[in-house]
PDB file of C-alpha atoms in Angstrom:
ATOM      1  CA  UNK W   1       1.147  20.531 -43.054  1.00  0.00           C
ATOM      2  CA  UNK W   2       1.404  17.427 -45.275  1.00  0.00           C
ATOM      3  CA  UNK W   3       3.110  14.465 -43.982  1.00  0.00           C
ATOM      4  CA  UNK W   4       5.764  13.341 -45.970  1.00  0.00           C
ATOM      5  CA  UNK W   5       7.055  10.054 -46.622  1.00  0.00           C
ATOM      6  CA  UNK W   6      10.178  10.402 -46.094  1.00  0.00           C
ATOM      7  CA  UNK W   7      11.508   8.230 -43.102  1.00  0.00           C
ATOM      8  CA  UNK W   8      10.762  10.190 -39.716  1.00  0.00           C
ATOM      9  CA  UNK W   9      13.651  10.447 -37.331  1.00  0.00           C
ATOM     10  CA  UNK W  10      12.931  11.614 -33.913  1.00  0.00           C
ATOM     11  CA  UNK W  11      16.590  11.340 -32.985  1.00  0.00           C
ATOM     12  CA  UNK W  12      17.032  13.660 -35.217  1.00  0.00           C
ATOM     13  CA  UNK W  13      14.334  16.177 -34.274  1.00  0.00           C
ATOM     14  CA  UNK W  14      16.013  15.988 -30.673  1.00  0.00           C
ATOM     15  CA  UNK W  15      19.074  16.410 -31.886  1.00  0.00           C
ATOM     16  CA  UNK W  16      17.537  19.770 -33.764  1.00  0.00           C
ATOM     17  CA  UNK W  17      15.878  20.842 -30.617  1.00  0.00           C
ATOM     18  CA  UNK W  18      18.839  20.167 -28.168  1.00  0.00           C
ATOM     19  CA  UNK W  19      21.194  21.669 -30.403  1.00  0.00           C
ATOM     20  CA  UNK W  20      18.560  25.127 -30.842  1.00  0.00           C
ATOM     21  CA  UNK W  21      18.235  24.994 -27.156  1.00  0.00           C
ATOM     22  CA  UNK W  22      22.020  24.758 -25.960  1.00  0.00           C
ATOM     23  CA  UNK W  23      23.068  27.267 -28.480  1.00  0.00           C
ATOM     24  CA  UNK W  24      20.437  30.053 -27.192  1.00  0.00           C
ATOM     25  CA  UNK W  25      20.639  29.385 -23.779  1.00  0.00           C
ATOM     26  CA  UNK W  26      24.326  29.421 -24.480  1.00  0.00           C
ATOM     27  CA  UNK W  27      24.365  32.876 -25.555  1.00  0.00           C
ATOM     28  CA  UNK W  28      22.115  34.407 -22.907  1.00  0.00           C
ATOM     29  CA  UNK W  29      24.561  33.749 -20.750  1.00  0.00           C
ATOM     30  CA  UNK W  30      27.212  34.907 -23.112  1.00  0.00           C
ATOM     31  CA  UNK W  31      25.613  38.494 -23.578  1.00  0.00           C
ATOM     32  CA  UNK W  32      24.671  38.236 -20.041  1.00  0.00           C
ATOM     33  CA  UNK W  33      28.358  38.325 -19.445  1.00  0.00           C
ATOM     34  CA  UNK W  34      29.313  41.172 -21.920  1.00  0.00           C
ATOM     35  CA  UNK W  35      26.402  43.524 -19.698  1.00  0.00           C
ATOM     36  CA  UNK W  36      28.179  42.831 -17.092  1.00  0.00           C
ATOM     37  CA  UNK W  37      31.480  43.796 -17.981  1.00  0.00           C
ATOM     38  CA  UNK W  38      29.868  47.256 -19.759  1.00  0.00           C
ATOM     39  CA  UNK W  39      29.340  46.220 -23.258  1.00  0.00           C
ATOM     40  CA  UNK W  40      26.609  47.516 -24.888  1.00  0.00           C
ATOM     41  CA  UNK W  41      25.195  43.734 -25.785  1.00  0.00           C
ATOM     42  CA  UNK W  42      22.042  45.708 -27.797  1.00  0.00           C
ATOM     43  CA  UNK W  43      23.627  46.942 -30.465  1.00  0.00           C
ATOM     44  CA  UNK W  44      25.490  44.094 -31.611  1.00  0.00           C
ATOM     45  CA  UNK W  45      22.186  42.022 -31.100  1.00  0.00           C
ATOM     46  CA  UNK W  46      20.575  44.181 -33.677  1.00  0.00           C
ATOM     47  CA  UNK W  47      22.829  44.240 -36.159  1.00  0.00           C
ATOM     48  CA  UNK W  48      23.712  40.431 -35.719  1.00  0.00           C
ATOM     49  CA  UNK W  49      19.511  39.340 -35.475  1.00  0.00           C
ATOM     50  CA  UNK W  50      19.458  41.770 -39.116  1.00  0.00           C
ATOM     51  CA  UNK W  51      22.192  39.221 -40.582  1.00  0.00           C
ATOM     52  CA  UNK W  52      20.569  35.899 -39.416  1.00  0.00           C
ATOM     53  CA  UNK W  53      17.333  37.411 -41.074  1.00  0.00           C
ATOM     54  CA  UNK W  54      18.793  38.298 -44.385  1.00  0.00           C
ATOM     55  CA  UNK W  55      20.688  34.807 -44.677  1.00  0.00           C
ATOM     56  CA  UNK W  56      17.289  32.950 -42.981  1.00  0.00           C
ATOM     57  CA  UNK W  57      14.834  34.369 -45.315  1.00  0.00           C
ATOM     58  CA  UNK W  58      17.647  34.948 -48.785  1.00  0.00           C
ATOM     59  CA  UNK W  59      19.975  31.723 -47.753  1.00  0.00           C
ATOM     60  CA  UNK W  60      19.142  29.696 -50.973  1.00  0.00           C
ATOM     61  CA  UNK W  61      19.998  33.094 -53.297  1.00  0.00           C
ATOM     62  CA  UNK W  62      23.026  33.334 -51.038  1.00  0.00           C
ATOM     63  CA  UNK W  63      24.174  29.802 -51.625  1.00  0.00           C
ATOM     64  CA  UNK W  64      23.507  29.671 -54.829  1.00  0.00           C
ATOM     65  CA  UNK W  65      25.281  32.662 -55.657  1.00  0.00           C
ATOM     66  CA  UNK W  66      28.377  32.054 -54.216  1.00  0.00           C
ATOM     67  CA  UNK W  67      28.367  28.104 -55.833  1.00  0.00           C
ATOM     68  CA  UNK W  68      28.024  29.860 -58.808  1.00  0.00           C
ATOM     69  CA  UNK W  69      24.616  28.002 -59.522  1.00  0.00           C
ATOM     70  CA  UNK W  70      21.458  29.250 -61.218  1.00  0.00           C
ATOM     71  CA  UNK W  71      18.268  27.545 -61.542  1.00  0.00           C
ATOM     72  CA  UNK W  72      17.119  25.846 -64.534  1.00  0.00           C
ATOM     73  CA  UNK W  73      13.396  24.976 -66.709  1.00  0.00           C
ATOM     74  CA  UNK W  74      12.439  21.422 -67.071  1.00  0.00           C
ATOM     75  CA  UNK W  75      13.421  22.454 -71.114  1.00  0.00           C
ATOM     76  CA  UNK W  76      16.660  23.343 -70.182  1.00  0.00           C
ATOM     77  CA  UNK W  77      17.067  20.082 -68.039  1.00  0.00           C
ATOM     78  CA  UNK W  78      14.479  17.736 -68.842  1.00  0.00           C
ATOM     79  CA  UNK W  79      16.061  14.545 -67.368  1.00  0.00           C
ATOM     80  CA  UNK W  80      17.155  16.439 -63.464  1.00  0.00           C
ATOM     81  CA  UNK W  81      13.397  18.203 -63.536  1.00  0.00           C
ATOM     82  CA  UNK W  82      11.709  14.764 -64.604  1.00  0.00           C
ATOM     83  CA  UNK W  83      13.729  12.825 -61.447  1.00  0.00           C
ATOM     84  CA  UNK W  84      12.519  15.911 -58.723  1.00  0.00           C
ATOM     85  CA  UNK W  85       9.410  15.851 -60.325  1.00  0.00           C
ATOM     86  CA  UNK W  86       9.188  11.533 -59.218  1.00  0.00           C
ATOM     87  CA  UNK W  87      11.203  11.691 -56.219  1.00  0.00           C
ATOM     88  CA  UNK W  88       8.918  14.622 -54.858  1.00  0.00           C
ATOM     89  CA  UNK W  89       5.879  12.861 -55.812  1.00  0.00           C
ATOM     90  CA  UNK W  90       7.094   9.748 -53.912  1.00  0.00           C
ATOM     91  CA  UNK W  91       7.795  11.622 -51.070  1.00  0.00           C
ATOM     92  CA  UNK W  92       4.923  13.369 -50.597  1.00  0.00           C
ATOM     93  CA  UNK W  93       6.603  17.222 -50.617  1.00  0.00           C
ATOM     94  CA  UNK W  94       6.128  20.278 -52.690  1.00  0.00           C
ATOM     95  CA  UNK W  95       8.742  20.235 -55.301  1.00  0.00           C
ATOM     96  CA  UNK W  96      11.901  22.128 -54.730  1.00  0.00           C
ATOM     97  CA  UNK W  97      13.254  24.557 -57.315  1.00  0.00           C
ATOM     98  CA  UNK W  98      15.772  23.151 -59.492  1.00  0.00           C
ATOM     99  CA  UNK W  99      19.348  24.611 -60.142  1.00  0.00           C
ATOM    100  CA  UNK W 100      22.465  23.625 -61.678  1.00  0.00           C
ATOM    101  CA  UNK W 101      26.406  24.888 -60.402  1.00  0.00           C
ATOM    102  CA  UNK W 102      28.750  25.360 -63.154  1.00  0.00           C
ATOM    103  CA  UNK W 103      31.457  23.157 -61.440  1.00  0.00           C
ATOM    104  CA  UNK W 104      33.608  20.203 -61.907  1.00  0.00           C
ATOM    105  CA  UNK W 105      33.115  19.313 -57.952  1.00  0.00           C
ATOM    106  CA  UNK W 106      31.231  16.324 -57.876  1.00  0.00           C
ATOM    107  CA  UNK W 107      28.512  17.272 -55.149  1.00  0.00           C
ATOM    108  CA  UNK W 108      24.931  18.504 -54.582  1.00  0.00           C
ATOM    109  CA  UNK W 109      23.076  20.053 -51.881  1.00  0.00           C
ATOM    110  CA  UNK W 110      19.611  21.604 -50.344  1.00  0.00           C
ATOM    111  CA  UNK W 111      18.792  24.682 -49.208  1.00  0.00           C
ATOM    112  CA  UNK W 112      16.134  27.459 -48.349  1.00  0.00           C
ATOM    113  CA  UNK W 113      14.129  28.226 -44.549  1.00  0.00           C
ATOM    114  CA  UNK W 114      11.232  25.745 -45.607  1.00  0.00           C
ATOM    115  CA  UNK W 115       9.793  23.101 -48.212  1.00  0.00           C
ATOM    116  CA  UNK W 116       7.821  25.820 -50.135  1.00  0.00           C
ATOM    117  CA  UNK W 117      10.960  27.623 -50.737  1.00  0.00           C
ATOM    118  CA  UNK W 118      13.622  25.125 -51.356  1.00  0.00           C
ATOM    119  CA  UNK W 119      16.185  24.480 -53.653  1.00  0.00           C
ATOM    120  CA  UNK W 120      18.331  21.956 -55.020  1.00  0.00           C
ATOM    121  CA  UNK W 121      21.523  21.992 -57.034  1.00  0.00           C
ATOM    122  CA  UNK W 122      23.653  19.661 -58.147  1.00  0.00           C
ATOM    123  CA  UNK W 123      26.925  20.400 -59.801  1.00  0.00           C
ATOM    124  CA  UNK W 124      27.694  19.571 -63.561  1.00  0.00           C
ATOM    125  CA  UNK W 125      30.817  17.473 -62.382  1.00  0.00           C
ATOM    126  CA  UNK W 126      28.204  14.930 -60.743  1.00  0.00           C
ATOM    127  CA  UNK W 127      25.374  15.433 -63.467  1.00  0.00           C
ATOM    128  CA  UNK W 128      28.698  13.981 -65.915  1.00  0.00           C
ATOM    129  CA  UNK W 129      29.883  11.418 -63.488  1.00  0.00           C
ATOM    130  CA  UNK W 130      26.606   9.352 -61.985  1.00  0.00           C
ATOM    131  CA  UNK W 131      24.564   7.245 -63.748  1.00  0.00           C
ATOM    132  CA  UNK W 132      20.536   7.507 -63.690  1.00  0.00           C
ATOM    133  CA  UNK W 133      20.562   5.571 -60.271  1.00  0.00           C
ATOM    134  CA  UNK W 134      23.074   6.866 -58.642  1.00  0.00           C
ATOM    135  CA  UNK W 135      21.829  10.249 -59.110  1.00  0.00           C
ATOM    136  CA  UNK W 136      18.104   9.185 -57.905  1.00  0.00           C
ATOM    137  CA  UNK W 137      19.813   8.449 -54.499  1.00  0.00           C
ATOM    138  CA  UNK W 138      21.742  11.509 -54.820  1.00  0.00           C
ATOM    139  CA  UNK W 139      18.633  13.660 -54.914  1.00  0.00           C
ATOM    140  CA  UNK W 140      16.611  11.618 -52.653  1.00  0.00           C
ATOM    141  CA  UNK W 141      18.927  12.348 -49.770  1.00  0.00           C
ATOM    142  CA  UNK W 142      18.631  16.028 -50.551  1.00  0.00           C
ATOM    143  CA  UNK W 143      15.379  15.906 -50.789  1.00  0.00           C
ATOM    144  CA  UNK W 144      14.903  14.319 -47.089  1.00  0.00           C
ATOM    145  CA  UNK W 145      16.890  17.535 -45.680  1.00  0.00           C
ATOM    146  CA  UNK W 146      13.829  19.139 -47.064  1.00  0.00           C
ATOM    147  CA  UNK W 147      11.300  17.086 -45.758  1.00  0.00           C
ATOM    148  CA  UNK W 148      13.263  16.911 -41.891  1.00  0.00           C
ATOM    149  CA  UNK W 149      13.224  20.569 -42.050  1.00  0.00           C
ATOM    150  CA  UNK W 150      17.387  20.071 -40.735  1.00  0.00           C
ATOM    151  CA  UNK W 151      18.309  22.531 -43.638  1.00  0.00           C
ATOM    152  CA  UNK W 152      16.618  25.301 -41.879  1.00  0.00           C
ATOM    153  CA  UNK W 153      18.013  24.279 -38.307  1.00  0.00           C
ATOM    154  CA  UNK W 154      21.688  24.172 -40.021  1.00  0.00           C
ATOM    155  CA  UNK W 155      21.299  27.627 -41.210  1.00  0.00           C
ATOM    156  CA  UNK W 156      20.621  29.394 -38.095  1.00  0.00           C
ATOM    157  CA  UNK W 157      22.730  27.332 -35.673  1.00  0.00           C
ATOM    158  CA  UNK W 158      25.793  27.649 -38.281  1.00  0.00           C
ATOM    159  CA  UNK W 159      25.488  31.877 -38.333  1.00  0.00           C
ATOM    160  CA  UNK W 160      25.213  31.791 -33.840  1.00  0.00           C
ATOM    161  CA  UNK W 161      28.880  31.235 -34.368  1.00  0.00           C
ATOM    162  CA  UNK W 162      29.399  34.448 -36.058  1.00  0.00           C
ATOM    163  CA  UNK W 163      27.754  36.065 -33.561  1.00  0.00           C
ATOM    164  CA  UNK W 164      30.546  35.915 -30.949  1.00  0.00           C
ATOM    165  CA  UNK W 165      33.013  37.293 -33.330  1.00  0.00           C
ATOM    166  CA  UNK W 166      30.959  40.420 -34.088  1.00  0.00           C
ATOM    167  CA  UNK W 167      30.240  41.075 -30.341  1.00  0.00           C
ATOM    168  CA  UNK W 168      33.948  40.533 -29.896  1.00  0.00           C
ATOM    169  CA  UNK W 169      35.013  42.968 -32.555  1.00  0.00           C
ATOM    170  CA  UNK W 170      32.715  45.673 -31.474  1.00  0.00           C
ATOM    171  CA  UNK W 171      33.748  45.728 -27.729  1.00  0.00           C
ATOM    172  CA  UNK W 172      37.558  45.837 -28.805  1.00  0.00           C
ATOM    173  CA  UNK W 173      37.402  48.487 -31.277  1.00  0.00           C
ATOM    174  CA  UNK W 174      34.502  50.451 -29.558  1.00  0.00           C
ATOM    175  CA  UNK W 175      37.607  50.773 -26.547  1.00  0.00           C
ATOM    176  CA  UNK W 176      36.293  48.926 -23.923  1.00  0.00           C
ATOM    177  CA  UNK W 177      37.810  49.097 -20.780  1.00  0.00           C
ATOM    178  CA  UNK W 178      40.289  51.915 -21.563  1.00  0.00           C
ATOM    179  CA  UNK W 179      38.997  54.138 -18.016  1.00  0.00           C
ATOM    180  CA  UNK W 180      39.319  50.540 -16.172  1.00  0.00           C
ATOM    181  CA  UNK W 181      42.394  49.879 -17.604  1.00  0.00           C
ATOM    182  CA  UNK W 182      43.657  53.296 -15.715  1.00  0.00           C
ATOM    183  CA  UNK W 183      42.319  52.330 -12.432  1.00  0.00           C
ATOM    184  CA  UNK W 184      44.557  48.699 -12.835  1.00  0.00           C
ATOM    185  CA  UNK W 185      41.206  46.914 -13.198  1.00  0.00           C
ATOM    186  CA  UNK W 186      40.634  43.313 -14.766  1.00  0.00           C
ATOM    187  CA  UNK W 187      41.647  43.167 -18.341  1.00  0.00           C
ATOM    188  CA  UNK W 188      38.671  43.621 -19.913  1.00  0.00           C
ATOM    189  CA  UNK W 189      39.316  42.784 -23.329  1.00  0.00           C
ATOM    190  CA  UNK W 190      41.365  39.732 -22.407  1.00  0.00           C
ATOM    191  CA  UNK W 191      38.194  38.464 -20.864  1.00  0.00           C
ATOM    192  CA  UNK W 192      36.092  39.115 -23.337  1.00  0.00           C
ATOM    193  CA  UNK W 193      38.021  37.384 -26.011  1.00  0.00           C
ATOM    194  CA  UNK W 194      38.415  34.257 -23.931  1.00  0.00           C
ATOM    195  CA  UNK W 195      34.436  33.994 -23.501  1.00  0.00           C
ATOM    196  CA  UNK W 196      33.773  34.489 -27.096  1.00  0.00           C
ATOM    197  CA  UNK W 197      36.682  31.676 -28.376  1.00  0.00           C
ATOM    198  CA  UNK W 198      34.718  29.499 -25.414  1.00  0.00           C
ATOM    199  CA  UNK W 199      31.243  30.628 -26.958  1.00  0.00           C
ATOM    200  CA  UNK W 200      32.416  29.738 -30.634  1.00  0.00           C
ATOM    201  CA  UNK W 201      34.206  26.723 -29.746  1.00  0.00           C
ATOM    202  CA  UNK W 202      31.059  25.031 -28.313  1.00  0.00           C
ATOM    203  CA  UNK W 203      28.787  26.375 -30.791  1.00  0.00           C
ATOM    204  CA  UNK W 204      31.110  24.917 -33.167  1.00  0.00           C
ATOM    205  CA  UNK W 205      31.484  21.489 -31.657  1.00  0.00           C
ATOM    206  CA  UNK W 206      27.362  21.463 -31.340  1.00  0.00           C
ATOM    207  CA  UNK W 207      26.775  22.389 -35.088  1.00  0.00           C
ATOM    208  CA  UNK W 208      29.263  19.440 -36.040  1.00  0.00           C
ATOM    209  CA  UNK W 209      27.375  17.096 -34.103  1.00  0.00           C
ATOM    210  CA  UNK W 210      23.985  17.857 -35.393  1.00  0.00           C
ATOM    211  CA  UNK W 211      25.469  17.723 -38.934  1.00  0.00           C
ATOM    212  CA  UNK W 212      27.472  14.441 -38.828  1.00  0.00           C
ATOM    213  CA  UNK W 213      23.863  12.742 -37.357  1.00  0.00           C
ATOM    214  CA  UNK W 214      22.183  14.461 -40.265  1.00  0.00           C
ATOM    215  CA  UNK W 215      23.823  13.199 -43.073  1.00  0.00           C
ATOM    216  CA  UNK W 216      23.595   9.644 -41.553  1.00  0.00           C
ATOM    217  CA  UNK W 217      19.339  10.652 -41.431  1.00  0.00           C
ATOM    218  CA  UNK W 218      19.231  11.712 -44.481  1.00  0.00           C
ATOM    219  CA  UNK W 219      20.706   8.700 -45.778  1.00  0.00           C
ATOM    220  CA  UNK W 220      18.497   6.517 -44.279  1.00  0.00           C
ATOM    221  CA  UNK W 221      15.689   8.039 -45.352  1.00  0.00           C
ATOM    222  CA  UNK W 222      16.750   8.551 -48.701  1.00  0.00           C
ATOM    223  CA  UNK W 223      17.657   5.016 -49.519  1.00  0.00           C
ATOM    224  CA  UNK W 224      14.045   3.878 -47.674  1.00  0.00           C
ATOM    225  CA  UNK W 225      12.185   6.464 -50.288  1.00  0.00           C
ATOM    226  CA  UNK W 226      14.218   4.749 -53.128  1.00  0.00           C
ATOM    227  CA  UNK W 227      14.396   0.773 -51.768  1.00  0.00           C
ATOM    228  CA  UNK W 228      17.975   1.388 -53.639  1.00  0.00           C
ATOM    229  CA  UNK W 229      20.604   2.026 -51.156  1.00  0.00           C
ATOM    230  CA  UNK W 230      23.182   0.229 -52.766  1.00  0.00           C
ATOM    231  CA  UNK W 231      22.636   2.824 -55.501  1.00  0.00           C
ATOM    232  CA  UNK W 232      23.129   5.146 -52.927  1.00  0.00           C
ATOM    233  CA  UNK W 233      26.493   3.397 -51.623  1.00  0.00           C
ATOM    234  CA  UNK W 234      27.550   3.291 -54.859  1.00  0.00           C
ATOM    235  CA  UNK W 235      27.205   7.257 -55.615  1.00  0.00           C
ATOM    236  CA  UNK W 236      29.167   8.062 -51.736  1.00  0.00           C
ATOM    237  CA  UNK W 237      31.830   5.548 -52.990  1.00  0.00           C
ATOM    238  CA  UNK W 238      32.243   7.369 -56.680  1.00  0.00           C
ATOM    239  CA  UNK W 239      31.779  11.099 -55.494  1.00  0.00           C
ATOM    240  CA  UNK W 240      34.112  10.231 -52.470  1.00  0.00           C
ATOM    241  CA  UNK W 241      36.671   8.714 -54.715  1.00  0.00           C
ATOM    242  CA  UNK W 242      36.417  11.251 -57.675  1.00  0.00           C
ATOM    243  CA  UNK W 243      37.045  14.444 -55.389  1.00  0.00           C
ATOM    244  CA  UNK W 244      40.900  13.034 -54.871  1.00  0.00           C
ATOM    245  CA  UNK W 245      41.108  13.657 -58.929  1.00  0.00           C
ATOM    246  CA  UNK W 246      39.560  17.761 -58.299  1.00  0.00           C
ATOM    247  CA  UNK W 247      42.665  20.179 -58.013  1.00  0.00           C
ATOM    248  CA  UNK W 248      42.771  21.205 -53.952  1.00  0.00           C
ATOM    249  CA  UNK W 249      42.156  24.567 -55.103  1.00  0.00           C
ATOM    250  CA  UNK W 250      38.761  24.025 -56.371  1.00  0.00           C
ATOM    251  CA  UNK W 251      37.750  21.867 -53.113  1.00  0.00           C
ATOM    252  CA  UNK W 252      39.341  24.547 -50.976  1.00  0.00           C
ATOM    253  CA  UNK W 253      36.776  26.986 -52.799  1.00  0.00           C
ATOM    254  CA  UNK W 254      33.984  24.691 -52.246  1.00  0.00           C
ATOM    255  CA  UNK W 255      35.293  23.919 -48.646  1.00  0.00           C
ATOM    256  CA  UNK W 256      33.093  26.734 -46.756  1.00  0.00           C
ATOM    257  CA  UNK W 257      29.835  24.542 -47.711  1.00  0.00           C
ATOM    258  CA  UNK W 258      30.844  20.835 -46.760  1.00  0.00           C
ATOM    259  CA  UNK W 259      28.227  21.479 -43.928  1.00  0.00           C
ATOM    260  CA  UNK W 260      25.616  21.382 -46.823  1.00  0.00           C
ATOM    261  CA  UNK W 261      26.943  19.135 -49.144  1.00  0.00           C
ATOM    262  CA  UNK W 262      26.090  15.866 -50.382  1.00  0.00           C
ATOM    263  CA  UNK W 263      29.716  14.735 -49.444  1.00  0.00           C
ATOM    264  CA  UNK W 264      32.541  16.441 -48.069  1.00  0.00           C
ATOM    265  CA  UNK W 265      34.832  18.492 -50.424  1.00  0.00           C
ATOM    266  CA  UNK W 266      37.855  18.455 -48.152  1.00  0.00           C
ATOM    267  CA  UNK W 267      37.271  16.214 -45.047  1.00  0.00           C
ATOM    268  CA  UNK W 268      40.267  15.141 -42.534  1.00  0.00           C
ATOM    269  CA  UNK W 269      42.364  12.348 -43.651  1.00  0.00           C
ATOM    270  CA  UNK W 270      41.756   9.354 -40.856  1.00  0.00           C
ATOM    271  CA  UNK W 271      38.516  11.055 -40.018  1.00  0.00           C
ATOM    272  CA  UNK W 272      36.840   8.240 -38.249  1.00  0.00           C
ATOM    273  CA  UNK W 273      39.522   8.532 -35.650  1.00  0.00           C
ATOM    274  CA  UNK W 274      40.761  11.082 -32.875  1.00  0.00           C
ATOM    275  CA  UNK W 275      39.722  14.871 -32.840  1.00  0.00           C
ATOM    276  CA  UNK W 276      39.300  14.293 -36.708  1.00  0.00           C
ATOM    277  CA  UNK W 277      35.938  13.097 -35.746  1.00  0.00           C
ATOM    278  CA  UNK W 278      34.764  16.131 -34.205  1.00  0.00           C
ATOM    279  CA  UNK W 279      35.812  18.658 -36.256  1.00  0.00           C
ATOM    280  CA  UNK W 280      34.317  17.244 -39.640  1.00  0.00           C
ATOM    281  CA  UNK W 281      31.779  17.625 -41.267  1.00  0.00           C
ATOM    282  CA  UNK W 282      29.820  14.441 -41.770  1.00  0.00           C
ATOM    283  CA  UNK W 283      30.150  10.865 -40.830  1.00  0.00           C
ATOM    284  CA  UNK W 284      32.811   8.282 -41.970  1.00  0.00           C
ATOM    285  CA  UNK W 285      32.671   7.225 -45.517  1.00  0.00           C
ATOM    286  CA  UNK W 286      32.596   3.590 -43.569  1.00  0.00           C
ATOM    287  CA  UNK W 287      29.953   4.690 -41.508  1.00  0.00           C
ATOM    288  CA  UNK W 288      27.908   5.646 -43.923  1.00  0.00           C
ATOM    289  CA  UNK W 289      28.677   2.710 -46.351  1.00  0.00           C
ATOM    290  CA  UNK W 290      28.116   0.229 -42.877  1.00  0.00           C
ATOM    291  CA  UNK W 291      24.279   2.029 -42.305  1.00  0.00           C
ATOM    292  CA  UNK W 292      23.150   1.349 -46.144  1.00  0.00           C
ATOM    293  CA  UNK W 293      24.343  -2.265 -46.259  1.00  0.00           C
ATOM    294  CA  UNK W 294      22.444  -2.798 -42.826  1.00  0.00           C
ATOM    295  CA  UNK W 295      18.912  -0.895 -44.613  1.00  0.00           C
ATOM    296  CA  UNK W 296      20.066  -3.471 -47.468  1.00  0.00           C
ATOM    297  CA  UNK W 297      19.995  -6.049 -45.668  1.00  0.00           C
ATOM    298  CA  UNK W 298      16.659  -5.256 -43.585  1.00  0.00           C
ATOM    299  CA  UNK W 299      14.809  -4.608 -47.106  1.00  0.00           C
ATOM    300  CA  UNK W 300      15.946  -8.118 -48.223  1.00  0.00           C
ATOM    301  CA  UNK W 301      14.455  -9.847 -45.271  1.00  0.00           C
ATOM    302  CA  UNK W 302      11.366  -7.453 -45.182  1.00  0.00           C
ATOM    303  CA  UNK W 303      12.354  -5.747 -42.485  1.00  0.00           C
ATOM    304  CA  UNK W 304      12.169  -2.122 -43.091  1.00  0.00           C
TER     305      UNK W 304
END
C-alpha cells in the first residue's frame, strides 16, 4: 500500500490495537458468561456479526444518509473538489469521494472501511462560514482519519456496544430463566443485565478514549500536511463558537455523530474537567488550541 504523507502516529496505532484487543477479549468473556448461564450466545452472534457487516462494508451510505448528505461532481462544486483534489495529492492518498450535507451545522467529517472507499462531507453551514484557509485545514484533518485508517477502527469498536444490548434483549424476552426461577435459583435475568451495563460501560469508556486521542492525531497531522495550523486554530475557534448560535434542536439531531465529526455538536459544558472528560467526545477546545500553537511554534524554529 502507498505510504502517505500524512504525519504517522504510532500512539495512535496502539491506541487502535489496544482498544480492538480489550473490546474482543472483552466480549469473549462476556458471551462466555451468557453460555454459562444457558443463553444461546450463537444466535445473537449471528445476527449481531450480520449488522457490523452491513454498517462495515455500507457505513459511508449509512452516514450519509442519515446527515442528509449526497455526493457532489467537481461541476457542481468546483472550489471543495479542486481543494480534495490538492490536499490528496499532498498527502499522497487516493482521493475520497466528495459530498455535501444540506445543513446549517457548521461541521464535516470522514467516513467509509478504507481509503479506496472513503468519503468526505462537509456541511453547507461551514462551506458559508470558513474562509479558503480555514476550510483547507478543515479537510486536511479529515483527510488524515483516512490516511490513519482510525475511521475504520471507530466504526467497528462504536457498534461492539450495541452488541450487549441485543444479547441482553434476546435472553429477556426469549424467557430465560423462567424453570430456574421455579426451583428459587439465581436471578438470571438480573445477572445478565448487570454484565451487559458492565460490558457497555467499558466498551463505552474505551471508544471515548480512542476518539478524544484521535482528534488530537488528526490535528497534528493535518496542520503538518498544511504548515498552517493557525488556520486550523482559527477554523476549531469559529466552528466551536458558531454552534452556540445553531438552535439545540438541530445539534441534538446531529448529536449521534460527534464521534465523527470535525467538532463536537453538543459537548459537556466544563468538559476539560471531572467525569465531563470521559464521557465526551473529543479533546478540550484548549487542548486542542494548546497542541497547534506548540506545532506553530516548532515549524517557526524548524523543528517539525
Amino acid at each position: 500500500m502507498t505510504q502517505t504523507r500524512f504525519a504517522p502516529d504510532r500512539g495512535l496505532t496502539v491506541r487502535m490495537v489496544l482498544t480492538m484487543f480489550l473490546l474482543g477479549l472483552l466480549y469473549v468473556v462476556f458471551v462466555g458468561v451468557l453460555v454459562a448461564l444457558g443463553v444461546q450466545a450463537i444466535v445473537v452472534l449471528v445476527l449481531a456479526g450480520g449488522l457490523l457487516l452491513v454498517q462495515y462494508f455500507l457505513s459511508d451510505k449509512i452516514a450519509l444518509f442519515a446527515m442528509h448528505g449526497r455526493e457532489v461532481s467537481p461541476q457542481e462544486a468546483p472550489e471543495l473538489h479542486g481543494l480534495i483534489d490538492r490536499l490528496s495529492a499532498m498527502g499522497n492518498t487516493p482521493k475520497p469521494r466528495v459530498a455535501i450535507a444540506d445543513s446549517d451545522v457548521p461541521n464535516a467529517f470522514a467516513t467509509g472501511r478504507d481509503q479506496k472507499h472513503a468519503v468526505v462531507c462537509v456541511t453547507t453551514g461551514l462551506l458559508r462560514r470558513l474562509d479558503p484557509a480555514e476550510l483547507e485545514g478543515v479537510i486536511a484533518h479529515e483527510l488524515s482519519h483516512v490516511a490513519h485508517r482510525d475511521v475504520a477502527v471507530m466504526t467497528i469498536a462504536s457498534f461492539l456496544g450495541i452488541v450487549a444490548g441485543l444479547m441482553t434483549r434476546f435472553a429477556l424476552y426469549s424467557g430465560l430463566g423462567r424453570d430456574r426461577g421455579n426451583n428459587n435459583g439465581p436471578p438470571i435475568g438480573l445477572i445478565i443485565m448487570l454484565v451487559s451495563i458492565v460490558v457497555y460501560a467499558i466498551s463505552f469508556l474505551l471508544t471515548r478514549a480512542l476518539s478524544r486521542y484521535r482528534e488530537l492525531s488528526a490535528d497534528r497531522a493535518g496542520a503538518l500536511l498544511t504548515q498552517r495550523p493557525s488556520a486550523l486554530a482559527s477554523a476549531l475557534v469559529k466552528v466551536s463558537g458558531e454552534m452556540a448560535r445553531i438552535p439545540t434542536r438541530d445539534l441534538r439531531e446531529a448529536q449521534p455523530f460527534n464521534a465523527f465529526f470535525f467538532a463536537p455538536a453538543l459537548s459537556p459544558r466544563r468538559a476539560g474537567q471531572g467525569l465531563a472528560t470521559l464521557f465526551a467526545t473529543h479533546p478540550p477546545l484548549e487542548r486542542r488550541l494548546e497542541q497547534l500553537n506548540l506545532i506553530s511554534a516548532q515549524l517557526g524554529r524548524g523543528g517539525v
